[in-house]
PDB file of C-alpha atoms in Angstrom:
ATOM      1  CA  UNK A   1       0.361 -24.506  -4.708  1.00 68.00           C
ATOM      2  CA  UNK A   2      -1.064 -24.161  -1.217  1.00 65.00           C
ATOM      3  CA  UNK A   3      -3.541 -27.064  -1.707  1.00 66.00           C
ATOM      4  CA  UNK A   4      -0.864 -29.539  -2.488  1.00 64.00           C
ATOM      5  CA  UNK A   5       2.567 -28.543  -2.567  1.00 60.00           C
ATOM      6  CA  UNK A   6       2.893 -26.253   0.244  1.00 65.00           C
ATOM      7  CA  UNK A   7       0.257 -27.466   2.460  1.00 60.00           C
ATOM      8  CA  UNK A   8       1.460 -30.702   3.926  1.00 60.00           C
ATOM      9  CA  UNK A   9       5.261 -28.806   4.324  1.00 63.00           C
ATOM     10  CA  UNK A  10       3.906 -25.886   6.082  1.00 67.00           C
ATOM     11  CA  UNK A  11       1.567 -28.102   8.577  1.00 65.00           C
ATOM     12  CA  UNK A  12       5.087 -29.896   9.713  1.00 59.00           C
ATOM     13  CA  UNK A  13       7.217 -26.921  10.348  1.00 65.00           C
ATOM     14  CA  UNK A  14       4.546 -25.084  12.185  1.00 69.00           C
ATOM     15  CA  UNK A  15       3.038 -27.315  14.928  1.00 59.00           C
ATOM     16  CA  UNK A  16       0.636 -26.429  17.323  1.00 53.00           C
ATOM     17  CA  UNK A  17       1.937 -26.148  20.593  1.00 51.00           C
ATOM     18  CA  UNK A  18       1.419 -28.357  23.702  1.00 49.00           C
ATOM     19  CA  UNK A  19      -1.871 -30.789  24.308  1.00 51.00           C
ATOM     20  CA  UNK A  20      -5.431 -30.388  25.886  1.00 54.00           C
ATOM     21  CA  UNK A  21      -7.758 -32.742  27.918  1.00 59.00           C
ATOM     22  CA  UNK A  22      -9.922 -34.532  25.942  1.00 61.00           C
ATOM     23  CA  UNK A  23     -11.947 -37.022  28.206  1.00 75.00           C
ATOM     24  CA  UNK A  24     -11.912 -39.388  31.142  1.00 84.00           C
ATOM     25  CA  UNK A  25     -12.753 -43.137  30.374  1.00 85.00           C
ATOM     26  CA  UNK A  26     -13.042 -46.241  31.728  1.00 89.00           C
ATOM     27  CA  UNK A  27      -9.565 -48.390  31.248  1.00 87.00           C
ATOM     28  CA  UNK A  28      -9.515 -51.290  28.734  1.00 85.00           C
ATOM     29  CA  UNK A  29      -7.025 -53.473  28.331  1.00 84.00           C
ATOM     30  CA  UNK A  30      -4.276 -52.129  25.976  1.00 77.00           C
ATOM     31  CA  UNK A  31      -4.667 -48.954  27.217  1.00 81.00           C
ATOM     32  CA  UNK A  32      -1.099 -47.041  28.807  1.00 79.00           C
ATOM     33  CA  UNK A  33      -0.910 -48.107  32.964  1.00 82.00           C
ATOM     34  CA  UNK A  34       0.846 -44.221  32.694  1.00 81.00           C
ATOM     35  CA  UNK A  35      -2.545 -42.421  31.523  1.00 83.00           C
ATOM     36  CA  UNK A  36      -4.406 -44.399  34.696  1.00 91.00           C
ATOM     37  CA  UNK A  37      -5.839 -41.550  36.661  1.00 90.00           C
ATOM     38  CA  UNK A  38      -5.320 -42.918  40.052  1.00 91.00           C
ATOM     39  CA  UNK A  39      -8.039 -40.233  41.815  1.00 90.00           C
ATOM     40  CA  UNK A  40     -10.823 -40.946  40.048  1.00 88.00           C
ATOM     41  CA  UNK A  41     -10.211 -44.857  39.736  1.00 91.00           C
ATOM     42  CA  UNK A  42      -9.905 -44.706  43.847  1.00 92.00           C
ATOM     43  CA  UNK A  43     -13.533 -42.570  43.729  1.00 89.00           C
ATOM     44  CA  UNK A  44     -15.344 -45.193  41.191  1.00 89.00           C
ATOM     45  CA  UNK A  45     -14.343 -48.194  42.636  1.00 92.00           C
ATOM     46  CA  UNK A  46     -12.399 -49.059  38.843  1.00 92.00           C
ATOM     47  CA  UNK A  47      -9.676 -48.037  36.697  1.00 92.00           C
ATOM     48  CA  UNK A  48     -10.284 -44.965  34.683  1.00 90.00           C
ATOM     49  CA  UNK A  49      -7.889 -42.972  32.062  1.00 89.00           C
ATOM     50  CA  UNK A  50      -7.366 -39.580  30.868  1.00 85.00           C
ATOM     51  CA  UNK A  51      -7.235 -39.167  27.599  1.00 75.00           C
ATOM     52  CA  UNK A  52      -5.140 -35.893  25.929  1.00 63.00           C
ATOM     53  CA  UNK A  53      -5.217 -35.046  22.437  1.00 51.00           C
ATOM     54  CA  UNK A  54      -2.374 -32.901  20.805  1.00 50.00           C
ATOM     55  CA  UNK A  55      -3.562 -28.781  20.362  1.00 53.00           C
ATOM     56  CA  UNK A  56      -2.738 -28.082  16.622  1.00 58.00           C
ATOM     57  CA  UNK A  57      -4.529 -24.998  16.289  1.00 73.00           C
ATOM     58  CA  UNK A  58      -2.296 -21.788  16.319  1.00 84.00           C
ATOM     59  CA  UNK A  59      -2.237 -18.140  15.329  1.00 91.00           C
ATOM     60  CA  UNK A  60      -0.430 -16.707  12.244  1.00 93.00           C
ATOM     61  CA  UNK A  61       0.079 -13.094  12.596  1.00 96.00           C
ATOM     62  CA  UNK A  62       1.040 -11.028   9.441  1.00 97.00           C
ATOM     63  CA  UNK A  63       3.167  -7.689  10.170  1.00 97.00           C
ATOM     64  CA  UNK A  64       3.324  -5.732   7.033  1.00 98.00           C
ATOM     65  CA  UNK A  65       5.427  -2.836   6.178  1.00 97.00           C
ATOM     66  CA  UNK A  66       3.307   0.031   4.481  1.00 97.00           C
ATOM     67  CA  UNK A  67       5.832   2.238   4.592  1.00 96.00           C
ATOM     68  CA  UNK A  68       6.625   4.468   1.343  1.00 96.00           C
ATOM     69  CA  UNK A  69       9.130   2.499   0.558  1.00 95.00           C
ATOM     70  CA  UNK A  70       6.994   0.112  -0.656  1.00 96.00           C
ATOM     71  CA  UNK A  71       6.238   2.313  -3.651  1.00 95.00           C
ATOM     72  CA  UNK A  72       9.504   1.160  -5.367  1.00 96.00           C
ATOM     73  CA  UNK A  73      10.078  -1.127  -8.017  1.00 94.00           C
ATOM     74  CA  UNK A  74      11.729  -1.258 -11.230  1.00 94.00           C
ATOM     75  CA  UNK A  75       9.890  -4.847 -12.294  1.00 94.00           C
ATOM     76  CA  UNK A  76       6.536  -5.876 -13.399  1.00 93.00           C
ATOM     77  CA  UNK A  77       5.491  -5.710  -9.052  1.00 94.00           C
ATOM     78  CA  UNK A  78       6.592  -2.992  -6.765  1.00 96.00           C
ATOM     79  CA  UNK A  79       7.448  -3.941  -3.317  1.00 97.00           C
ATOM     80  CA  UNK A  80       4.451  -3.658  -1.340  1.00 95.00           C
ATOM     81  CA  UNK A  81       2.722  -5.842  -4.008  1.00 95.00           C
ATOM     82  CA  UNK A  82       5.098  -8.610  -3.745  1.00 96.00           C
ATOM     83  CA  UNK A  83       4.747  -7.781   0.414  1.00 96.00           C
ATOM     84  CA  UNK A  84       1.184  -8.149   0.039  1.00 95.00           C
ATOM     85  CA  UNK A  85       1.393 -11.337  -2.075  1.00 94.00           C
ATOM     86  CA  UNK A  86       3.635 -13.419   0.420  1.00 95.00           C
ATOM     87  CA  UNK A  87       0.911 -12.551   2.939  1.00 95.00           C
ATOM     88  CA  UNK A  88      -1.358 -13.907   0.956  1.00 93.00           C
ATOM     89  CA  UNK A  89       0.209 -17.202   0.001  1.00 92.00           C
ATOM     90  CA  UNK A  90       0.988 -17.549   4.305  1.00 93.00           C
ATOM     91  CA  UNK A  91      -2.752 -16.727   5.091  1.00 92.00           C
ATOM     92  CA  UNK A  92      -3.803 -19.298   2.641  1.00 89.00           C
ATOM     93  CA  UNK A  93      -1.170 -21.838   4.119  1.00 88.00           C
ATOM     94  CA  UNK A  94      -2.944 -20.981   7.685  1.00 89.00           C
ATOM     95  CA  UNK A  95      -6.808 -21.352   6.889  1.00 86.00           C
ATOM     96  CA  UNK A  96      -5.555 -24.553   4.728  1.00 84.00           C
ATOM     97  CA  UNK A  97      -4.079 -25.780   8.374  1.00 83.00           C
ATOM     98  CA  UNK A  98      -7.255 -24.681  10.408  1.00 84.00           C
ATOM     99  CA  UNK A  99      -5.172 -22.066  12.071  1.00 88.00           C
ATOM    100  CA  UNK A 100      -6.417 -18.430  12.495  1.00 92.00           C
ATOM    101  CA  UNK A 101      -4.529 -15.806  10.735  1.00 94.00           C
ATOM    102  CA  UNK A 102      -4.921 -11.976  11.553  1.00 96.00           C
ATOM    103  CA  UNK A 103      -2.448  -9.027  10.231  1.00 97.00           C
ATOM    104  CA  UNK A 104      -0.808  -6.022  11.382  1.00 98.00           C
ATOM    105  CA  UNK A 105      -0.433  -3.064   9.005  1.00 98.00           C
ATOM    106  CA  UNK A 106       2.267  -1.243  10.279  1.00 97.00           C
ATOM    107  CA  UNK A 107       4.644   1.883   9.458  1.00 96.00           C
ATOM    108  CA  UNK A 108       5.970   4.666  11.993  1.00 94.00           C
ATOM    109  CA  UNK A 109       2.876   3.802  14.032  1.00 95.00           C
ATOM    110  CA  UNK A 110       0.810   0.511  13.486  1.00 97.00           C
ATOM    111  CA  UNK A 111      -2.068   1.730  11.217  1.00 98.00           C
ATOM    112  CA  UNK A 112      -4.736  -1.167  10.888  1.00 97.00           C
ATOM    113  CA  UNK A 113      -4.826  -4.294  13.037  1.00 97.00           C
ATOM    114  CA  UNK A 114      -7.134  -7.526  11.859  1.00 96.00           C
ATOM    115  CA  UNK A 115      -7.847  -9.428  14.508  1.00 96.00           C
ATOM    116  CA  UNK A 116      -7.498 -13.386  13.832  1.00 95.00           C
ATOM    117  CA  UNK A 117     -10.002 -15.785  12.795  1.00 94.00           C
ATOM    118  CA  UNK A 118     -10.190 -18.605  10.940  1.00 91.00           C
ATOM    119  CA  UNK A 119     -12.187 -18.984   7.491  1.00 90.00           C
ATOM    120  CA  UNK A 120     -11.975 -18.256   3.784  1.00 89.00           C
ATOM    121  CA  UNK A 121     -13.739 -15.228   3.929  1.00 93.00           C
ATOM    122  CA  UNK A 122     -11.774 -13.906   6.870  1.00 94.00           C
ATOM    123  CA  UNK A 123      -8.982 -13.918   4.738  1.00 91.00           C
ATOM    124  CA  UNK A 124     -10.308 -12.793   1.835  1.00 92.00           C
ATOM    125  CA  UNK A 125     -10.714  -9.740   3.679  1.00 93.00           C
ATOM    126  CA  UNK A 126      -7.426 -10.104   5.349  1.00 92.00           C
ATOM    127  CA  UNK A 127      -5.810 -10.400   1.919  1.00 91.00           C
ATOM    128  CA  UNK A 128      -8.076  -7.439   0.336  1.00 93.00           C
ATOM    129  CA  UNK A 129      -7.132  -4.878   3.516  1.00 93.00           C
ATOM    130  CA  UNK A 130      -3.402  -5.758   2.529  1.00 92.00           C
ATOM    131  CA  UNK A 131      -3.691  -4.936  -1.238  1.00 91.00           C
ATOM    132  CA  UNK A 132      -5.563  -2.154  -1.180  1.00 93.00           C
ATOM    133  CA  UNK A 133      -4.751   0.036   2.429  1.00 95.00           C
ATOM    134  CA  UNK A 134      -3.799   3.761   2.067  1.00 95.00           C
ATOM    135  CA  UNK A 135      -1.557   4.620   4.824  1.00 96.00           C
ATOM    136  CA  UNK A 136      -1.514   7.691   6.541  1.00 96.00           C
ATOM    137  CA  UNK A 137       2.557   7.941   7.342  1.00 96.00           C
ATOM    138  CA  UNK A 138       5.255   7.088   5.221  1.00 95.00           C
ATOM    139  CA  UNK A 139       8.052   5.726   7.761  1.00 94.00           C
ATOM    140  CA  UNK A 140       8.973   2.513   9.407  1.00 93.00           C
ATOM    141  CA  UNK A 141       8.982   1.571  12.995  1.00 92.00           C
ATOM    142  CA  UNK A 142       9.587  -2.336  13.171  1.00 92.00           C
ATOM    143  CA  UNK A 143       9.577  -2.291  16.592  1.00 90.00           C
ATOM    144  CA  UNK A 144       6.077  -0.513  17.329  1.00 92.00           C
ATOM    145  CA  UNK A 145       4.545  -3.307  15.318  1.00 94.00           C
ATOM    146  CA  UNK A 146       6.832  -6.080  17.732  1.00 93.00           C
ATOM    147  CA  UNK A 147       5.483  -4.396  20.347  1.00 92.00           C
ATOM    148  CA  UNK A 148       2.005  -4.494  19.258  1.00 95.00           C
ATOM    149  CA  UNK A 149       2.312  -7.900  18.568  1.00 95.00           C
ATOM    150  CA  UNK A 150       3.499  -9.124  22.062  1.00 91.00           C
ATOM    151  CA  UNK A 151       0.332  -7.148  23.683  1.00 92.00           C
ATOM    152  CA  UNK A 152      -2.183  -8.706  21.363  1.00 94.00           C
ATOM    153  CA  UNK A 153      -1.231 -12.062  21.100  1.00 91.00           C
ATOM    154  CA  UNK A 154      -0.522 -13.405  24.713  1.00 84.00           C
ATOM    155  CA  UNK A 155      -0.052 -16.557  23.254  1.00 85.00           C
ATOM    156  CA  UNK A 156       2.963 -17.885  21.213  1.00 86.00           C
ATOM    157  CA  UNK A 157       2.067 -17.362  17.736  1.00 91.00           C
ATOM    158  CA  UNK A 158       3.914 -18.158  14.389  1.00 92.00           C
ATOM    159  CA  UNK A 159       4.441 -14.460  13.301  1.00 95.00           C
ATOM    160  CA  UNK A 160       5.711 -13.378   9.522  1.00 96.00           C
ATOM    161  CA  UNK A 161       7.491 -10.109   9.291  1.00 96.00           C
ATOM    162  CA  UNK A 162       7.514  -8.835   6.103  1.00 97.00           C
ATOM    163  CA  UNK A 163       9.504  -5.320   5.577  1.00 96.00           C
ATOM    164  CA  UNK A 164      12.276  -4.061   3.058  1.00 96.00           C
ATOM    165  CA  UNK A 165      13.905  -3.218   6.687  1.00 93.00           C
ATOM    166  CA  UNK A 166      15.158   0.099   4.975  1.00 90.00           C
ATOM    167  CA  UNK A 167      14.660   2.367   8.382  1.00 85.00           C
ATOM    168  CA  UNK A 168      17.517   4.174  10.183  1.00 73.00           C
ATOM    169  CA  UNK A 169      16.727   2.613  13.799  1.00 68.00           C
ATOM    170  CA  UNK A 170      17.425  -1.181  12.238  1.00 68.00           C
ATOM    171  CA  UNK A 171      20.263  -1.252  15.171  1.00 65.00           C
ATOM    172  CA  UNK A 172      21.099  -3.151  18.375  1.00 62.00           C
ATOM    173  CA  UNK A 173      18.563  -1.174  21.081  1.00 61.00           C
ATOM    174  CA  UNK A 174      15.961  -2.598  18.439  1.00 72.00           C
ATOM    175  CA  UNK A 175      17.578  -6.097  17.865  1.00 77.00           C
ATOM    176  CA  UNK A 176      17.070  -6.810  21.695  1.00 77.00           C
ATOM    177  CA  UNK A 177      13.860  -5.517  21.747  1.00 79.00           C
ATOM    178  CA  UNK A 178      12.622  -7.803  18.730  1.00 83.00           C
ATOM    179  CA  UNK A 179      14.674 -10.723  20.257  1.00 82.00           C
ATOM    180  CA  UNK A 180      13.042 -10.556  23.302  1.00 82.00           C
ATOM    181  CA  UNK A 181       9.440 -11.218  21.526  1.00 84.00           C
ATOM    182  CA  UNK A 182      11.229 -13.721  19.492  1.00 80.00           C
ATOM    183  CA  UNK A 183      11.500 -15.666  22.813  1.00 82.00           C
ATOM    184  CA  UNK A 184       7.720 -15.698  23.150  1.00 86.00           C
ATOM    185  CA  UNK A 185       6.775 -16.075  19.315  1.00 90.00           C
ATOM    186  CA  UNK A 186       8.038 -17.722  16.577  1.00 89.00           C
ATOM    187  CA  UNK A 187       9.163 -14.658  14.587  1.00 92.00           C
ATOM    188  CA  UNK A 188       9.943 -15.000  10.932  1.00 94.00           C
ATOM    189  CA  UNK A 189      11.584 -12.039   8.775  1.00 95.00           C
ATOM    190  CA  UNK A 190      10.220 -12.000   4.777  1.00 97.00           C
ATOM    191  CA  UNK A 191      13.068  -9.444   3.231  1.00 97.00           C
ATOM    192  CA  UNK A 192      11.752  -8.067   0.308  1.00 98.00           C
ATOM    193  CA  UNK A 193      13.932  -6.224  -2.238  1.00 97.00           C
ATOM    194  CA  UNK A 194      14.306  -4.641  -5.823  1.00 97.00           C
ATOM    195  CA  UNK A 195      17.130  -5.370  -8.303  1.00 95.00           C
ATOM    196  CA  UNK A 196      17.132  -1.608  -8.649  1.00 94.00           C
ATOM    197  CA  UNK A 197      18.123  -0.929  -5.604  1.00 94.00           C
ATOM    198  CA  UNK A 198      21.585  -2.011  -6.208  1.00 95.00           C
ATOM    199  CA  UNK A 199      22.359  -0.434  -9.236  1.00 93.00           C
ATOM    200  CA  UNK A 200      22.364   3.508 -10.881  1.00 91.00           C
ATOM    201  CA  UNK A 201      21.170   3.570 -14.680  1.00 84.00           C
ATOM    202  CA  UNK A 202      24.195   3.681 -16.747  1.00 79.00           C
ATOM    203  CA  UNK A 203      24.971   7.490 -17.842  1.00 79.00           C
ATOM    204  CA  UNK A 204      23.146  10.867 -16.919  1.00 90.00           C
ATOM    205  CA  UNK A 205      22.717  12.939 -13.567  1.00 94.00           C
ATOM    206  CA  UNK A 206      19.860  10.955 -11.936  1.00 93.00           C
ATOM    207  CA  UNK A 207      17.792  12.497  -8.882  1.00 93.00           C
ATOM    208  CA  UNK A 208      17.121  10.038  -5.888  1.00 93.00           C
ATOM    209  CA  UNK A 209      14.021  10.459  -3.773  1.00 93.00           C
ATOM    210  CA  UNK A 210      13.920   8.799  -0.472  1.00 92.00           C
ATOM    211  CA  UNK A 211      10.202   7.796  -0.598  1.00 93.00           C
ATOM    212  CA  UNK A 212       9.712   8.271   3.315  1.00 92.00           C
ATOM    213  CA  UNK A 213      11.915  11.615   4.240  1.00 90.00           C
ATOM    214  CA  UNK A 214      11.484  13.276   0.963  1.00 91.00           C
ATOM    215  CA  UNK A 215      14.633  14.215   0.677  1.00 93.00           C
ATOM    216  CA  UNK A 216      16.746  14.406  -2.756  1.00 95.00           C
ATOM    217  CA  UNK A 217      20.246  13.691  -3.982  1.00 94.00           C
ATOM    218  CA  UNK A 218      22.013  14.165  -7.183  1.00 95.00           C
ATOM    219  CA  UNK A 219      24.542  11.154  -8.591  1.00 94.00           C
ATOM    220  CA  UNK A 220      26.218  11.438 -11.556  1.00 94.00           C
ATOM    221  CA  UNK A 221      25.010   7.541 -12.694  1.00 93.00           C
ATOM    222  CA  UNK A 222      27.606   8.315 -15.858  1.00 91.00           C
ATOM    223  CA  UNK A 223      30.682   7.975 -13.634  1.00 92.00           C
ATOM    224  CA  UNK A 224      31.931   4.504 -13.316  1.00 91.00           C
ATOM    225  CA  UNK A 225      33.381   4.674  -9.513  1.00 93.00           C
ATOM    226  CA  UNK A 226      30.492   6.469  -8.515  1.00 94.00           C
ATOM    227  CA  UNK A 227      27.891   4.066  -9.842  1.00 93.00           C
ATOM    228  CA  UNK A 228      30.537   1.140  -8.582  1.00 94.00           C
ATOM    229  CA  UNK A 229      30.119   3.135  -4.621  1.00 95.00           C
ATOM    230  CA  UNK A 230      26.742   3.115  -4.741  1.00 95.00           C
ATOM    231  CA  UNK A 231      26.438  -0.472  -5.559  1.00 95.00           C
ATOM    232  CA  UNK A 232      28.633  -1.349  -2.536  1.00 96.00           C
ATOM    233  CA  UNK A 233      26.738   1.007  -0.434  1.00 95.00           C
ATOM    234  CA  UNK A 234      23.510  -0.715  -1.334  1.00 94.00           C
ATOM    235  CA  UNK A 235      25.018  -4.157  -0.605  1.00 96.00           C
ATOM    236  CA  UNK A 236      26.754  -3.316   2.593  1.00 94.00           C
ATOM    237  CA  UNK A 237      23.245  -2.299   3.823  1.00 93.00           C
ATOM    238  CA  UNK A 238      21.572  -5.577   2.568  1.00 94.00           C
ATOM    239  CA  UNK A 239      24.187  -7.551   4.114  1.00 94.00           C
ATOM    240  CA  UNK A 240      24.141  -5.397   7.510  1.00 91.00           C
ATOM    241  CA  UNK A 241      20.198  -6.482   7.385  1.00 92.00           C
ATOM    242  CA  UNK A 242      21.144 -10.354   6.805  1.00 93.00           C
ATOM    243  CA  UNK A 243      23.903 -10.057   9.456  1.00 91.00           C
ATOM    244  CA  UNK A 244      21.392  -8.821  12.398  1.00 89.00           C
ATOM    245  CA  UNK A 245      18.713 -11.409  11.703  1.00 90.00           C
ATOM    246  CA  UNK A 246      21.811 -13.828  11.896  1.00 90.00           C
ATOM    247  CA  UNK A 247      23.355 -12.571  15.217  1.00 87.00           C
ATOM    248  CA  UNK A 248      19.229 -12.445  16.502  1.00 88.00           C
ATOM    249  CA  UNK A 249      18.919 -16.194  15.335  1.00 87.00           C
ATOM    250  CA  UNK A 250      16.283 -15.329  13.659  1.00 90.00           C
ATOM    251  CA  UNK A 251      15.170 -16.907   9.759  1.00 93.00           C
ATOM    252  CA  UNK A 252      14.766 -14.245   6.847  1.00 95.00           C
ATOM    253  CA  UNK A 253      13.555 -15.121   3.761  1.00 96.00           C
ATOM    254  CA  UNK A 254      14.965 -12.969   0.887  1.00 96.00           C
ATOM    255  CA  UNK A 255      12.075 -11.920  -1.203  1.00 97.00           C
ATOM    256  CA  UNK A 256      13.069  -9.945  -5.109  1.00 97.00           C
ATOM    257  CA  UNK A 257      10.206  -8.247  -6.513  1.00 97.00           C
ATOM    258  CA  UNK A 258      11.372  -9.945  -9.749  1.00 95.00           C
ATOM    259  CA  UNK A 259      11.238 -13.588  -7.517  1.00 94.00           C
ATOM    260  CA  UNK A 260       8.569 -16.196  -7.228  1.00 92.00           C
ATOM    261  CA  UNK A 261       6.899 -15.698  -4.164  1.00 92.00           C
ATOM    262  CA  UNK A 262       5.101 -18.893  -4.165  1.00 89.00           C
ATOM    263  CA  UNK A 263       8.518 -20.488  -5.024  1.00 91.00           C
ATOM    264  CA  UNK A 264      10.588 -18.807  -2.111  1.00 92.00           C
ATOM    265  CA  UNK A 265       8.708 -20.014   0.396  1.00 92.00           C
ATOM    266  CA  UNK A 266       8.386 -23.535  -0.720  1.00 88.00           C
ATOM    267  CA  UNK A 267      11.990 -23.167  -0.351  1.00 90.00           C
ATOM    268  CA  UNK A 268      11.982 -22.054   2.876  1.00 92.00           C
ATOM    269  CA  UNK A 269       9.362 -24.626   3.639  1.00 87.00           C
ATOM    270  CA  UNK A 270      12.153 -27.367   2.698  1.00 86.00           C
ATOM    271  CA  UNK A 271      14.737 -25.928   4.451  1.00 87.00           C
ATOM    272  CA  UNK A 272      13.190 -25.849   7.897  1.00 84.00           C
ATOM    273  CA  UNK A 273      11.881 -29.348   7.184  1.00 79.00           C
ATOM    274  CA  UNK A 274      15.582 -30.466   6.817  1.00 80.00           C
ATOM    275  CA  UNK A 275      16.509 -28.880   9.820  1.00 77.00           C
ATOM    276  CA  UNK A 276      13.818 -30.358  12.139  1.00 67.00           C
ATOM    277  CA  UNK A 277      15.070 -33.893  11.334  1.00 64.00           C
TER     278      UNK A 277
END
């Protein structure tokens, strides 16, 4: 998928930015009057060009959420495999494009940072740190891992956030505070999400565990309005999510553990093609 579908899609929508000196030569005829530089024709006694060449090369930074939260799933992947897996698929997309690609593995505290480099085995590493890293805290701080990203990438850089954005400070100090790097980066949100989220089993007292408090509530899943509340609860929170990427102009690309990752970003591929035009 990245060597052919994806590849040529992804290299359009994410353009280098700006162009770099290439040479000086002599002027033939042809060649743009515009691009004559006038100082060193006057010093050579003849007409002489500069010559620029557009700067594709960029930097794709992966934030991942390793929060506990990423422990859930009620379908064949959990989460933080499906997390890991769109990171994957984007670090591909970025060797395949000569970029570098480097990650940040983030939860209250940003836990592992890989630098960015370009290369297959680079990423293989990348892509192993992300499958297999043990975090040592169990919340979410989206905005420590912003932060980190605007100090270690002075640079604009094409930058994929990929959370289940289930944390309590999700609110508007943190909005303008992830806006403001999205004025310096290109700042992508990947949403990922399980169908069981939305819904209590059907009969029986069930026991919820938040995964990164600890703490534990008791729902009686056989009562109609109460599994009916909790399903609104759950969606007015998903939709809160959608709303504040929408008032920060910002893209999020839903992501079901039950989805096609591969798939949802082809989409999302498509649909920023169509807007470019």
């Amino acid at each position: 998928m990245v060597n052919t579908i994806m590849a040529g899609q992804y290299r359009s929508i994410f353009r280098g930015a700006g162009i770099e000196f290439e040479e000086v030569r002599e002027y033939t005829p042809g060649d743009d009057v515009k691009s004559i530089d006038w100082k060193v024709s006057a010093r050579m006694g003849k007409p002489f060009i500069k010559r620029y060449c557009e700067e594709r090369e960029q930097v794709v930074m992966l934030l991942v959420d390793m929060s506990a939260s990423g422990r859930f799933g009620t379908t064949d992947s959990i989460k933080r495999e499906t997390a890991a897996e769109i990171a994957a698929i984007l670090a591909f997309n970025a060797i395949r494009n000569n970029d570098k690609a480097g990650a940040i593995l983030f939860t209250d505290q940003v836990e592992r940072y890989i630098p960015p480099k370009k290369g297959s085995a680079h990423v293989w590493r990348l892509i192993r740190e992300i499958f297999t890293f043990q975090p040592a805290h169990t919340g979410t701080d989206i905005v420590a891992a912003v932060d980190f990203l605007a100090r270690v990438c002075r640079k604009r850089t094409v930058a994929f956030l990929v959370s289940d954005f289930l944390t309590e400070n999700f609110d508007r100090q943190t909005t303008l505070r992830i806006r403001s790097a999205a004025r310096k980066h290109e700042l992508v949100s990947v949403l990922v999400t399980d169908p069981g989220e939305f819904h209590l089993p059907d009969g029986g007292i069930v026991a919820l565990r938040d995964l990164e408090s600890g703490a534990v509530r008791y729902l009686d899943a056989g009562d109609r309005k109460t599994r009916e509340r909790f399903q609104k609860s759950r969606q007015a929170v998903h939709d809160r999510i959608l709303q504040t990427h929408k008032s920060m102009d910002m893209d999020c690309i839903e992501m079901p553990t039950n989805g096609d990752a591969a798939d949802a970003l082809v989409r999302y591929f498509r649909y920023r093609e169509r807007r470019r035009r």
